[in-house]
JSON list of C-alpha atoms in Angstrom, two decimals:
[
{"chain": "A", "resi": 1, "resn": "UNK", "atom": "CA", "xyz": [30.46, 3.64, -2.06]},
{"chain": "A", "resi": 2, "resn": "UNK", "atom": "CA", "xyz": [29.96, 6.28, 0.63]},
{"chain": "A", "resi": 3, "resn": "UNK", "atom": "CA", "xyz": [26.91, 4.95, 2.43]},
{"chain": "A", "resi": 4, "resn": "UNK", "atom": "CA", "xyz": [25.61, 8.37, 3.46]},
{"chain": "A", "resi": 5, "resn": "UNK", "atom": "CA", "xyz": [25.94, 9.71, -0.08]},
{"chain": "A", "resi": 6, "resn": "UNK", "atom": "CA", "xyz": [23.86, 6.78, -1.33]},
{"chain": "A", "resi": 7, "resn": "UNK", "atom": "CA", "xyz": [20.83, 8.35, 0.40]},
{"chain": "A", "resi": 8, "resn": "UNK", "atom": "CA", "xyz": [21.35, 11.71, -1.32]},
{"chain": "A", "resi": 9, "resn": "UNK", "atom": "CA", "xyz": [18.52, 12.66, -3.69]},
{"chain": "A", "resi": 10, "resn": "UNK", "atom": "CA", "xyz": [20.02, 15.89, -5.01]},
{"chain": "A", "resi": 11, "resn": "UNK", "atom": "CA", "xyz": [19.02, 16.50, -8.62]},
{"chain": "A", "resi": 12, "resn": "UNK", "atom": "CA", "xyz": [16.12, 14.04, -8.46]},
{"chain": "A", "resi": 13, "resn": "UNK", "atom": "CA", "xyz": [12.44, 14.81, -9.08]},
{"chain": "A", "resi": 14, "resn": "UNK", "atom": "CA", "xyz": [9.90, 13.00, -6.92]},
{"chain": "A", "resi": 15, "resn": "UNK", "atom": "CA", "xyz": [6.20, 12.85, -7.74]},
{"chain": "A", "resi": 16, "resn": "UNK", "atom": "CA", "xyz": [4.16, 12.26, -4.58]},
{"chain": "A", "resi": 17, "resn": "UNK", "atom": "CA", "xyz": [0.43, 11.55, -4.81]},
{"chain": "A", "resi": 18, "resn": "UNK", "atom": "CA", "xyz": [-1.76, 12.28, -1.82]},
{"chain": "A", "resi": 19, "resn": "UNK", "atom": "CA", "xyz": [0.86, 14.75, -0.59]},
{"chain": "A", "resi": 20, "resn": "UNK", "atom": "CA", "xyz": [-1.44, 17.29, 1.04]},
{"chain": "A", "resi": 21, "resn": "UNK", "atom": "CA", "xyz": [-1.47, 15.71, 4.50]},
{"chain": "A", "resi": 22, "resn": "UNK", "atom": "CA", "xyz": [-0.61, 12.67, 6.57]},
{"chain": "A", "resi": 23, "resn": "UNK", "atom": "CA", "xyz": [1.87, 10.07, 5.38]},
{"chain": "A", "resi": 24, "resn": "UNK", "atom": "CA", "xyz": [2.10, 11.57, 1.88]},
{"chain": "A", "resi": 25, "resn": "UNK", "atom": "CA", "xyz": [3.08, 14.97, 3.21]},
{"chain": "A", "resi": 26, "resn": "UNK", "atom": "CA", "xyz": [5.59, 13.37, 5.57]},
{"chain": "A", "resi": 27, "resn": "UNK", "atom": "CA", "xyz": [7.22, 11.49, 2.70]},
{"chain": "A", "resi": 28, "resn": "UNK", "atom": "CA", "xyz": [7.26, 14.55, 0.43]},
{"chain": "A", "resi": 29, "resn": "UNK", "atom": "CA", "xyz": [9.02, 16.62, 3.08]},
{"chain": "A", "resi": 30, "resn": "UNK", "atom": "CA", "xyz": [11.50, 13.81, 3.79]},
{"chain": "A", "resi": 31, "resn": "UNK", "atom": "CA", "xyz": [12.44, 13.47, 0.11]},
{"chain": "A", "resi": 32, "resn": "UNK", "atom": "CA", "xyz": [12.92, 17.24, -0.06]},
{"chain": "A", "resi": 33, "resn": "UNK", "atom": "CA", "xyz": [15.19, 17.10, 2.98]},
{"chain": "A", "resi": 34, "resn": "UNK", "atom": "CA", "xyz": [17.23, 14.48, 1.13]},
{"chain": "A", "resi": 35, "resn": "UNK", "atom": "CA", "xyz": [17.59, 16.86, -1.85]},
{"chain": "A", "resi": 36, "resn": "UNK", "atom": "CA", "xyz": [14.73, 16.04, -4.23]},
{"chain": "A", "resi": 37, "resn": "UNK", "atom": "CA", "xyz": [12.46, 18.55, -5.92]},
{"chain": "A", "resi": 38, "resn": "UNK", "atom": "CA", "xyz": [8.81, 17.65, -5.38]},
{"chain": "A", "resi": 39, "resn": "UNK", "atom": "CA", "xyz": [5.89, 17.37, -7.78]},
{"chain": "A", "resi": 40, "resn": "UNK", "atom": "CA", "xyz": [2.86, 17.13, -5.53]},
{"chain": "A", "resi": 41, "resn": "UNK", "atom": "CA", "xyz": [-0.61, 15.97, -6.52]},
{"chain": "A", "resi": 42, "resn": "UNK", "atom": "CA", "xyz": [-3.81, 15.59, -4.57]},
{"chain": "A", "resi": 43, "resn": "UNK", "atom": "CA", "xyz": [-7.51, 15.90, -5.32]},
{"chain": "A", "resi": 44, "resn": "UNK", "atom": "CA", "xyz": [-7.76, 19.16, -3.35]},
{"chain": "A", "resi": 45, "resn": "UNK", "atom": "CA", "xyz": [-4.18, 20.46, -3.39]},
{"chain": "A", "resi": 46, "resn": "UNK", "atom": "CA", "xyz": [-4.03, 24.24, -3.63]},
{"chain": "A", "resi": 47, "resn": "UNK", "atom": "CA", "xyz": [-2.37, 25.52, -6.84]},
{"chain": "A", "resi": 48, "resn": "UNK", "atom": "CA", "xyz": [0.02, 27.52, -4.66]},
{"chain": "A", "resi": 49, "resn": "UNK", "atom": "CA", "xyz": [0.69, 28.26, -1.02]},
{"chain": "A", "resi": 50, "resn": "UNK", "atom": "CA", "xyz": [-0.20, 24.85, 0.46]},
{"chain": "A", "resi": 51, "resn": "UNK", "atom": "CA", "xyz": [1.37, 23.80, 3.73]},
{"chain": "A", "resi": 52, "resn": "UNK", "atom": "CA", "xyz": [3.36, 21.05, 2.02]},
{"chain": "A", "resi": 53, "resn": "UNK", "atom": "CA", "xyz": [4.64, 23.52, -0.60]},
{"chain": "A", "resi": 54, "resn": "UNK", "atom": "CA", "xyz": [5.74, 25.92, 2.11]},
{"chain": "A", "resi": 55, "resn": "UNK", "atom": "CA", "xyz": [7.57, 23.13, 3.95]},
{"chain": "A", "resi": 56, "resn": "UNK", "atom": "CA", "xyz": [9.34, 21.94, 0.78]},
{"chain": "A", "resi": 57, "resn": "UNK", "atom": "CA", "xyz": [10.37, 25.39, -0.44]},
{"chain": "A", "resi": 58, "resn": "UNK", "atom": "CA", "xyz": [11.62, 26.28, 3.07]},
{"chain": "A", "resi": 59, "resn": "UNK", "atom": "CA", "xyz": [14.11, 23.46, 2.55]},
{"chain": "A", "resi": 60, "resn": "UNK", "atom": "CA", "xyz": [15.34, 25.12, -0.64]},
{"chain": "A", "resi": 61, "resn": "UNK", "atom": "CA", "xyz": [13.68, 22.65, -2.97]},
{"chain": "A", "resi": 62, "resn": "UNK", "atom": "CA", "xyz": [11.24, 23.30, -5.83]},
{"chain": "A", "resi": 63, "resn": "UNK", "atom": "CA", "xyz": [7.58, 22.35, -5.52]},
{"chain": "A", "resi": 64, "resn": "UNK", "atom": "CA", "xyz": [5.10, 22.00, -8.38]},
{"chain": "A", "resi": 65, "resn": "UNK", "atom": "CA", "xyz": [1.42, 21.43, -7.59]},
{"chain": "A", "resi": 66, "resn": "UNK", "atom": "CA", "xyz": [-1.21, 19.48, -9.54]},
{"chain": "A", "resi": 67, "resn": "UNK", "atom": "CA", "xyz": [-4.77, 18.43, -8.80]},
{"chain": "A", "resi": 68, "resn": "UNK", "atom": "CA", "xyz": [-6.19, 15.07, -9.81]},
{"chain": "A", "resi": 69, "resn": "UNK", "atom": "CA", "xyz": [-9.30, 13.14, -8.82]},
{"chain": "A", "resi": 70, "resn": "UNK", "atom": "CA", "xyz": [-7.97, 9.59, -8.66]},
{"chain": "A", "resi": 71, "resn": "UNK", "atom": "CA", "xyz": [-11.48, 8.16, -8.65]},
{"chain": "A", "resi": 72, "resn": "UNK", "atom": "CA", "xyz": [-11.93, 9.46, -12.22]},
{"chain": "A", "resi": 73, "resn": "UNK", "atom": "CA", "xyz": [-9.97, 7.32, -14.69]},
{"chain": "A", "resi": 74, "resn": "UNK", "atom": "CA", "xyz": [-10.20, 9.94, -17.41]},
{"chain": "A", "resi": 75, "resn": "UNK", "atom": "CA", "xyz": [-8.76, 12.52, -15.01]},
{"chain": "A", "resi": 76, "resn": "UNK", "atom": "CA", "xyz": [-5.83, 10.22, -14.19]},
{"chain": "A", "resi": 77, "resn": "UNK", "atom": "CA", "xyz": [-5.07, 9.74, -17.88]},
{"chain": "A", "resi": 78, "resn": "UNK", "atom": "CA", "xyz": [-5.34, 13.50, -18.44]},
{"chain": "A", "resi": 79, "resn": "UNK", "atom": "CA", "xyz": [-2.96, 14.11, -15.53]},
{"chain": "A", "resi": 80, "resn": "UNK", "atom": "CA", "xyz": [-0.39, 11.71, -16.99]},
{"chain": "A", "resi": 81, "resn": "UNK", "atom": "CA", "xyz": [-0.70, 13.47, -20.36]},
{"chain": "A", "resi": 82, "resn": "UNK", "atom": "CA", "xyz": [-0.28, 16.87, -18.66]},
{"chain": "A", "resi": 83, "resn": "UNK", "atom": "CA", "xyz": [2.93, 15.72, -17.01]},
{"chain": "A", "resi": 84, "resn": "UNK", "atom": "CA", "xyz": [4.28, 14.74, -20.42]},
{"chain": "A", "resi": 85, "resn": "UNK", "atom": "CA", "xyz": [3.19, 18.05, -21.94]},
{"chain": "A", "resi": 86, "resn": "UNK", "atom": "CA", "xyz": [4.88, 19.91, -19.09]},
{"chain": "A", "resi": 87, "resn": "UNK", "atom": "CA", "xyz": [8.01, 17.79, -19.59]},
{"chain": "A", "resi": 88, "resn": "UNK", "atom": "CA", "xyz": [7.92, 16.53, -16.03]},
{"chain": "A", "resi": 89, "resn": "UNK", "atom": "CA", "xyz": [10.04, 13.38, -15.82]},
{"chain": "A", "resi": 90, "resn": "UNK", "atom": "CA", "xyz": [9.94, 11.93, -12.30]},
{"chain": "A", "resi": 91, "resn": "UNK", "atom": "CA", "xyz": [12.89, 9.90, -11.11]},
{"chain": "A", "resi": 92, "resn": "UNK", "atom": "CA", "xyz": [10.80, 8.79, -8.14]},
{"chain": "A", "resi": 93, "resn": "UNK", "atom": "CA", "xyz": [7.08, 8.00, -8.01]},
{"chain": "A", "resi": 94, "resn": "UNK", "atom": "CA", "xyz": [5.35, 7.73, -4.63]},
{"chain": "A", "resi": 95, "resn": "UNK", "atom": "CA", "xyz": [1.92, 6.15, -5.16]},
{"chain": "A", "resi": 96, "resn": "UNK", "atom": "CA", "xyz": [0.37, 7.22, -1.88]},
{"chain": "A", "resi": 97, "resn": "UNK", "atom": "CA", "xyz": [-3.09, 8.64, -2.70]},
{"chain": "A", "resi": 98, "resn": "UNK", "atom": "CA", "xyz": [-5.82, 6.52, -1.20]},
{"chain": "A", "resi": 99, "resn": "UNK", "atom": "CA", "xyz": [-9.27, 6.40, 0.32]},
{"chain": "A", "resi": 100, "resn": "UNK", "atom": "CA", "xyz": [-11.25, 4.17, 2.68]},
{"chain": "A", "resi": 101, "resn": "UNK", "atom": "CA", "xyz": [-14.94, 3.40, 3.16]},
{"chain": "A", "resi": 102, "resn": "UNK", "atom": "CA", "xyz": [-16.23, 1.65, 6.28]},
{"chain": "A", "resi": 103, "resn": "UNK", "atom": "CA", "xyz": [-19.40, -0.48, 6.37]},
{"chain": "A", "resi": 104, "resn": "UNK", "atom": "CA", "xyz": [-20.02, -4.20, 6.99]},
{"chain": "A", "resi": 105, "resn": "UNK", "atom": "CA", "xyz": [-19.60, -6.30, 3.86]},
{"chain": "A", "resi": 106, "resn": "UNK", "atom": "CA", "xyz": [-23.27, -7.34, 3.76]},
{"chain": "A", "resi": 107, "resn": "UNK", "atom": "CA", "xyz": [-24.24, -3.67, 3.64]},
{"chain": "A", "resi": 108, "resn": "UNK", "atom": "CA", "xyz": [-21.29, -2.33, 1.64]},
{"chain": "A", "resi": 109, "resn": "UNK", "atom": "CA", "xyz": [-22.51, -0.35, -1.41]},
{"chain": "A", "resi": 110, "resn": "UNK", "atom": "CA", "xyz": [-20.95, -1.39, -4.70]},
{"chain": "A", "resi": 111, "resn": "UNK", "atom": "CA", "xyz": [-20.39, 2.30, -5.46]},
{"chain": "A", "resi": 112, "resn": "UNK", "atom": "CA", "xyz": [-18.04, 2.45, -2.47]},
{"chain": "A", "resi": 113, "resn": "UNK", "atom": "CA", "xyz": [-16.29, -0.71, -3.63]},
{"chain": "A", "resi": 114, "resn": "UNK", "atom": "CA", "xyz": [-15.79, 0.74, -7.11]},
{"chain": "A", "resi": 115, "resn": "UNK", "atom": "CA", "xyz": [-14.51, 4.06, -5.75]},
{"chain": "A", "resi": 116, "resn": "UNK", "atom": "CA", "xyz": [-11.97, 2.48, -3.40]},
{"chain": "A", "resi": 117, "resn": "UNK", "atom": "CA", "xyz": [-10.66, 0.04, -6.00]},
{"chain": "A", "resi": 118, "resn": "UNK", "atom": "CA", "xyz": [-10.36, 2.84, -8.55]},
{"chain": "A", "resi": 119, "resn": "UNK", "atom": "CA", "xyz": [-8.46, 5.21, -6.26]},
{"chain": "A", "resi": 120, "resn": "UNK", "atom": "CA", "xyz": [-6.32, 2.71, -4.40]},
{"chain": "A", "resi": 121, "resn": "UNK", "atom": "CA", "xyz": [-5.46, 0.25, -7.16]},
{"chain": "A", "resi": 122, "resn": "UNK", "atom": "CA", "xyz": [-6.51, 1.07, -10.73]},
{"chain": "A", "resi": 123, "resn": "UNK", "atom": "CA", "xyz": [-5.30, 4.69, -10.70]},
{"chain": "A", "resi": 124, "resn": "UNK", "atom": "CA", "xyz": [-1.99, 3.60, -9.21]},
{"chain": "A", "resi": 125, "resn": "UNK", "atom": "CA", "xyz": [-1.48, 1.00, -11.91]},
{"chain": "A", "resi": 126, "resn": "UNK", "atom": "CA", "xyz": [-2.24, 3.55, -14.65]},
{"chain": "A", "resi": 127, "resn": "UNK", "atom": "CA", "xyz": [0.14, 6.14, -13.23]},
{"chain": "A", "resi": 128, "resn": "UNK", "atom": "CA", "xyz": [2.87, 3.57, -12.69]},
{"chain": "A", "resi": 129, "resn": "UNK", "atom": "CA", "xyz": [2.47, 2.32, -16.25]},
{"chain": "A", "resi": 130, "resn": "UNK", "atom": "CA", "xyz": [2.70, 5.79, -17.78]},
{"chain": "A", "resi": 131, "resn": "UNK", "atom": "CA", "xyz": [5.58, 7.05, -15.64]},
{"chain": "A", "resi": 132, "resn": "UNK", "atom": "CA", "xyz": [7.26, 3.66, -15.53]},
{"chain": "A", "resi": 133, "resn": "UNK", "atom": "CA", "xyz": [7.47, 3.63, -19.32]},
{"chain": "A", "resi": 134, "resn": "UNK", "atom": "CA", "xyz": [9.76, 6.66, -19.22]},
{"chain": "A", "resi": 135, "resn": "UNK", "atom": "CA", "xyz": [11.83, 5.19, -16.38]},
{"chain": "A", "resi": 136, "resn": "UNK", "atom": "CA", "xyz": [12.38, 2.04, -18.41]},
{"chain": "A", "resi": 137, "resn": "UNK", "atom": "CA", "xyz": [13.49, 4.09, -21.40]},
{"chain": "A", "resi": 138, "resn": "UNK", "atom": "CA", "xyz": [15.99, 5.97, -19.21]},
{"chain": "A", "resi": 139, "resn": "UNK", "atom": "CA", "xyz": [17.15, 2.80, -17.46]},
{"chain": "A", "resi": 140, "resn": "UNK", "atom": "CA", "xyz": [16.48, 4.05, -13.94]},
{"chain": "A", "resi": 141, "resn": "UNK", "atom": "CA", "xyz": [13.68, 4.92, -11.55]},
{"chain": "A", "resi": 142, "resn": "UNK", "atom": "CA", "xyz": [12.10, 4.25, -8.18]},
{"chain": "A", "resi": 143, "resn": "UNK", "atom": "CA", "xyz": [8.42, 3.47, -7.65]},
{"chain": "A", "resi": 144, "resn": "UNK", "atom": "CA", "xyz": [7.06, 3.20, -4.11]},
{"chain": "A", "resi": 145, "resn": "UNK", "atom": "CA", "xyz": [3.50, 2.19, -3.28]},
{"chain": "A", "resi": 146, "resn": "UNK", "atom": "CA", "xyz": [1.76, 2.76, 0.03]},
{"chain": "A", "resi": 147, "resn": "UNK", "atom": "CA", "xyz": [0.48, -0.68, 0.98]},
{"chain": "A", "resi": 148, "resn": "UNK", "atom": "CA", "xyz": [-1.08, -1.49, 4.38]},
{"chain": "A", "resi": 149, "resn": "UNK", "atom": "CA", "xyz": [-1.33, -4.05, 7.15]},
{"chain": "A", "resi": 150, "resn": "UNK", "atom": "CA", "xyz": [-4.43, -5.05, 5.20]},
{"chain": "A", "resi": 151, "resn": "UNK", "atom": "CA", "xyz": [-2.14, -6.17, 2.41]},
{"chain": "A", "resi": 152, "resn": "UNK", "atom": "CA", "xyz": [-1.66, -9.14, 4.78]},
{"chain": "A", "resi": 153, "resn": "UNK", "atom": "CA", "xyz": [-4.80, -9.13, 6.93]},
{"chain": "A", "resi": 154, "resn": "UNK", "atom": "CA", "xyz": [-8.51, -8.80, 6.15]},
{"chain": "A", "resi": 155, "resn": "UNK", "atom": "CA", "xyz": [-9.54, -6.00, 8.46]},
{"chain": "A", "resi": 156, "resn": "UNK", "atom": "CA", "xyz": [-13.09, -5.32, 9.64]},
{"chain": "A", "resi": 157, "resn": "UNK", "atom": "CA", "xyz": [-15.84, -3.50, 7.68]},
{"chain": "A", "resi": 158, "resn": "UNK", "atom": "CA", "xyz": [-13.41, -2.37, 4.95]},
{"chain": "A", "resi": 159, "resn": "UNK", "atom": "CA", "xyz": [-13.72, -5.04, 2.21]},
{"chain": "A", "resi": 160, "resn": "UNK", "atom": "CA", "xyz": [-12.83, -2.71, -0.67]},
{"chain": "A", "resi": 161, "resn": "UNK", "atom": "CA", "xyz": [-9.85, -1.26, 1.14]},
{"chain": "A", "resi": 162, "resn": "UNK", "atom": "CA", "xyz": [-8.52, -4.70, 2.09]},
{"chain": "A", "resi": 163, "resn": "UNK", "atom": "CA", "xyz": [-8.95, -5.95, -1.47]},
{"chain": "A", "resi": 164, "resn": "UNK", "atom": "CA", "xyz": [-7.22, -2.87, -2.91]},
{"chain": "A", "resi": 165, "resn": "UNK", "atom": "CA", "xyz": [-4.25, -3.09, -0.55]},
{"chain": "A", "resi": 166, "resn": "UNK", "atom": "CA", "xyz": [-3.86, -6.80, -1.16]},
{"chain": "A", "resi": 167, "resn": "UNK", "atom": "CA", "xyz": [-3.80, -5.91, -4.84]},
{"chain": "A", "resi": 168, "resn": "UNK", "atom": "CA", "xyz": [-1.14, -3.26, -4.25]},
{"chain": "A", "resi": 169, "resn": "UNK", "atom": "CA", "xyz": [1.15, -5.83, -2.66]},
{"chain": "A", "resi": 170, "resn": "UNK", "atom": "CA", "xyz": [0.79, -8.13, -5.67]},
{"chain": "A", "resi": 171, "resn": "UNK", "atom": "CA", "xyz": [1.11, -5.25, -8.15]},
{"chain": "A", "resi": 172, "resn": "UNK", "atom": "CA", "xyz": [4.36, -4.24, -6.45]},
{"chain": "A", "resi": 173, "resn": "UNK", "atom": "CA", "xyz": [5.77, -7.72, -6.99]},
{"chain": "A", "resi": 174, "resn": "UNK", "atom": "CA", "xyz": [4.41, -8.02, -10.53]},
{"chain": "A", "resi": 175, "resn": "UNK", "atom": "CA", "xyz": [6.00, -4.75, -11.66]},
{"chain": "A", "resi": 176, "resn": "UNK", "atom": "CA", "xyz": [9.25, -5.55, -9.84]},
{"chain": "A", "resi": 177, "resn": "UNK", "atom": "CA", "xyz": [9.47, -8.87, -11.67]},
{"chain": "A", "resi": 178, "resn": "UNK", "atom": "CA", "xyz": [9.23, -7.11, -15.03]},
{"chain": "A", "resi": 179, "resn": "UNK", "atom": "CA", "xyz": [11.20, -3.95, -14.34]},
{"chain": "A", "resi": 180, "resn": "UNK", "atom": "CA", "xyz": [14.01, -4.81, -11.91]},
{"chain": "A", "resi": 181, "resn": "UNK", "atom": "CA", "xyz": [16.25, -5.89, -14.77]},
{"chain": "A", "resi": 182, "resn": "UNK", "atom": "CA", "xyz": [15.56, -2.60, -16.54]},
{"chain": "A", "resi": 183, "resn": "UNK", "atom": "CA", "xyz": [16.88, -0.40, -13.74]},
{"chain": "A", "resi": 184, "resn": "UNK", "atom": "CA", "xyz": [13.52, 0.39, -12.11]},
{"chain": "A", "resi": 185, "resn": "UNK", "atom": "CA", "xyz": [13.04, -0.55, -8.46]},
{"chain": "A", "resi": 186, "resn": "UNK", "atom": "CA", "xyz": [9.43, -1.16, -7.43]},
{"chain": "A", "resi": 187, "resn": "UNK", "atom": "CA", "xyz": [8.70, -1.56, -3.72]},
{"chain": "A", "resi": 188, "resn": "UNK", "atom": "CA", "xyz": [6.04, -0.69, -1.16]},
{"chain": "A", "resi": 189, "resn": "UNK", "atom": "CA", "xyz": [5.75, 0.59, 2.38]},
{"chain": "A", "resi": 190, "resn": "UNK", "atom": "CA", "xyz": [3.03, -0.97, 4.54]},
{"chain": "A", "resi": 191, "resn": "UNK", "atom": "CA", "xyz": [2.08, 1.41, 7.35]},
{"chain": "A", "resi": 192, "resn": "UNK", "atom": "CA", "xyz": [0.65, 0.12, 10.59]},
{"chain": "A", "resi": 193, "resn": "UNK", "atom": "CA", "xyz": [-1.88, 2.12, 12.57]},
{"chain": "A", "resi": 194, "resn": "UNK", "atom": "CA", "xyz": [-0.97, 5.75, 11.97]},
{"chain": "A", "resi": 195, "resn": "UNK", "atom": "CA", "xyz": [-2.66, 8.80, 13.48]},
{"chain": "A", "resi": 196, "resn": "UNK", "atom": "CA", "xyz": [-4.11, 10.36, 10.31]},
{"chain": "A", "resi": 197, "resn": "UNK", "atom": "CA", "xyz": [-7.59, 11.27, 9.11]},
{"chain": "A", "resi": 198, "resn": "UNK", "atom": "CA", "xyz": [-7.95, 7.79, 7.52]},
{"chain": "A", "resi": 199, "resn": "UNK", "atom": "CA", "xyz": [-7.86, 6.21, 10.99]},
{"chain": "A", "resi": 200, "resn": "UNK", "atom": "CA", "xyz": [-9.82, 8.90, 12.84]},
{"chain": "A", "resi": 201, "resn": "UNK", "atom": "CA", "xyz": [-12.83, 6.62, 13.28]},
{"chain": "A", "resi": 202, "resn": "UNK", "atom": "CA", "xyz": [-10.62, 4.05, 15.00]},
{"chain": "A", "resi": 203, "resn": "UNK", "atom": "CA", "xyz": [-8.90, 6.65, 17.16]},
{"chain": "A", "resi": 204, "resn": "UNK", "atom": "CA", "xyz": [-12.31, 7.94, 18.26]},
{"chain": "A", "resi": 205, "resn": "UNK", "atom": "CA", "xyz": [-13.57, 4.46, 19.22]},
{"chain": "A", "resi": 206, "resn": "UNK", "atom": "CA", "xyz": [-12.32, 3.83, 22.79]},
{"chain": "A", "resi": 207, "resn": "UNK", "atom": "CA", "xyz": [-12.61, 0.05, 22.56]},
{"chain": "A", "resi": 208, "resn": "UNK", "atom": "CA", "xyz": [-10.93, -0.29, 19.16]},
{"chain": "A", "resi": 209, "resn": "UNK", "atom": "CA", "xyz": [-8.22, 2.25, 19.97]},
{"chain": "A", "resi": 210, "resn": "UNK", "atom": "CA", "xyz": [-7.39, 0.48, 23.23]},
{"chain": "A", "resi": 211, "resn": "UNK", "atom": "CA", "xyz": [-7.29, -2.94, 21.54]},
{"chain": "A", "resi": 212, "resn": "UNK", "atom": "CA", "xyz": [-5.01, -1.61, 18.81]},
{"chain": "A", "resi": 213, "resn": "UNK", "atom": "CA", "xyz": [-2.57, -0.01, 21.25]},
{"chain": "A", "resi": 214, "resn": "UNK", "atom": "CA", "xyz": [-2.43, -3.17, 23.35]},
{"chain": "A", "resi": 215, "resn": "UNK", "atom": "CA", "xyz": [-1.18, -5.15, 20.33]},
{"chain": "A", "resi": 216, "resn": "UNK", "atom": "CA", "xyz": [1.48, -2.64, 19.17]},
{"chain": "A", "resi": 217, "resn": "UNK", "atom": "CA", "xyz": [4.78, -3.47, 20.92]},
{"chain": "A", "resi": 218, "resn": "UNK", "atom": "CA", "xyz": [5.97, 0.13, 20.45]},
{"chain": "A", "resi": 219, "resn": "UNK", "atom": "CA", "xyz": [2.96, 1.21, 22.51]},
{"chain": "A", "resi": 220, "resn": "UNK", "atom": "CA", "xyz": [1.82, 4.11, 20.33]},
{"chain": "A", "resi": 221, "resn": "UNK", "atom": "CA", "xyz": [0.13, 5.05, 17.08]},
{"chain": "A", "resi": 222, "resn": "UNK", "atom": "CA", "xyz": [2.48, 5.77, 14.19]},
{"chain": "A", "resi": 223, "resn": "UNK", "atom": "CA", "xyz": [3.20, 9.31, 12.99]},
{"chain": "A", "resi": 224, "resn": "UNK", "atom": "CA", "xyz": [3.80, 10.59, 9.44]},
{"chain": "A", "resi": 225, "resn": "UNK", "atom": "CA", "xyz": [7.44, 11.31, 10.30]},
{"chain": "A", "resi": 226, "resn": "UNK", "atom": "CA", "xyz": [7.96, 7.60, 10.97]},
{"chain": "A", "resi": 227, "resn": "UNK", "atom": "CA", "xyz": [7.93, 7.13, 7.19]},
{"chain": "A", "resi": 228, "resn": "UNK", "atom": "CA", "xyz": [10.68, 9.62, 6.40]},
{"chain": "A", "resi": 229, "resn": "UNK", "atom": "CA", "xyz": [13.57, 7.16, 6.65]},
{"chain": "A", "resi": 230, "resn": "UNK", "atom": "CA", "xyz": [11.85, 4.28, 4.83]},
{"chain": "A", "resi": 231, "resn": "UNK", "atom": "CA", "xyz": [10.76, 6.58, 1.99]},
{"chain": "A", "resi": 232, "resn": "UNK", "atom": "CA", "xyz": [14.23, 8.05, 1.49]},
{"chain": "A", "resi": 233, "resn": "UNK", "atom": "CA", "xyz": [15.80, 4.58, 1.63]},
{"chain": "A", "resi": 234, "resn": "UNK", "atom": "CA", "xyz": [13.52, 3.14, -1.05]},
{"chain": "A", "resi": 235, "resn": "UNK", "atom": "CA", "xyz": [13.82, 6.28, -3.21]},
{"chain": "A", "resi": 236, "resn": "UNK", "atom": "CA", "xyz": [17.62, 6.35, -3.12]},
{"chain": "A", "resi": 237, "resn": "UNK", "atom": "CA", "xyz": [20.59, 4.41, -4.43]},
{"chain": "A", "resi": 238, "resn": "UNK", "atom": "CA", "xyz": [20.82, 2.76, -1.01]},
{"chain": "A", "resi": 239, "resn": "UNK", "atom": "CA", "xyz": [18.02, 0.41, -2.12]},
{"chain": "A", "resi": 240, "resn": "UNK", "atom": "CA", "xyz": [19.28, -0.38, -5.62]},
{"chain": "A", "resi": 241, "resn": "UNK", "atom": "CA", "xyz": [19.22, -4.14, -4.92]},
{"chain": "A", "resi": 242, "resn": "UNK", "atom": "CA", "xyz": [15.80, -4.09, -3.25]},
{"chain": "A", "resi": 243, "resn": "UNK", "atom": "CA", "xyz": [12.95, -5.18, -5.53]},
{"chain": "A", "resi": 244, "resn": "UNK", "atom": "CA", "xyz": [9.37, -6.27, -4.83]},
{"chain": "A", "resi": 245, "resn": "UNK", "atom": "CA", "xyz": [9.70, -5.66, -1.09]},
{"chain": "A", "resi": 246, "resn": "UNK", "atom": "CA", "xyz": [6.77, -4.76, 1.16]},
{"chain": "A", "resi": 247, "resn": "UNK", "atom": "CA", "xyz": [8.49, -2.85, 3.96]},
{"chain": "A", "resi": 248, "resn": "UNK", "atom": "CA", "xyz": [6.29, -2.97, 7.06]},
{"chain": "A", "resi": 249, "resn": "UNK", "atom": "CA", "xyz": [6.46, 0.09, 9.32]},
{"chain": "A", "resi": 250, "resn": "UNK", "atom": "CA", "xyz": [4.06, -0.77, 12.12]},
{"chain": "A", "resi": 251, "resn": "UNK", "atom": "CA", "xyz": [5.67, -0.49, 15.56]},
{"chain": "A", "resi": 252, "resn": "UNK", "atom": "CA", "xyz": [5.88, -4.29, 15.67]},
{"chain": "A", "resi": 253, "resn": "UNK", "atom": "CA", "xyz": [2.20, -5.10, 15.03]},
{"chain": "A", "resi": 254, "resn": "UNK", "atom": "CA", "xyz": [2.88, -7.90, 12.53]},
{"chain": "A", "resi": 255, "resn": "UNK", "atom": "CA", "xyz": [5.36, -9.50, 14.93]},
{"chain": "A", "resi": 256, "resn": "UNK", "atom": "CA", "xyz": [2.47, -10.27, 17.29]}
]
């Protein structure tokens, strides 16, 4: 096998949730560079003319936009049904959409807990189940979750987020155990501290930001483009024997 050709995604369709900005946009653009057409979905994604659409189409790839509120279970089910009605059959599913709420556990509203678990875990299971069913029938597919360092650690003041990302790690392994033998690879990428809007509160806190940077051997915050290579690897034939893996991309944080 030509190793470079094994990373080629020409002719593939990738559905990327949370693609409007940050890591999701970086992964969508990377998959397009590798040859995939992109189906993008986000709660506030413009029907046409978004920055991510412009970047993808500039690469000569097709981009189809959808909106979905992942905190609304009925909306997620309706979105899955709409994909079927539109005859969209993703070869690759990037489960990246997520949210975070910060408040000490003793003061953490249950409404925040419910919202975070719904967006970060339940919606991702539902979408994986619906799209995964078609992948199983075809005998091939790639599903990639966005996990977190908090899939391994507890974090501070983010109990719902930590619980959801721990769940994502276990969901990745559970689906891989069932689907690897059916031609569907299920894996996850666990980002470290990345300069996105989700971590803005940490970036703006001088003490926390300094403490974080001191622990990262690479000496910097991550960037969305740091996830281009890992995403293409897990979405391509290069990873056909990789199942249930949580690929940590963290500048060396977990090594400390």
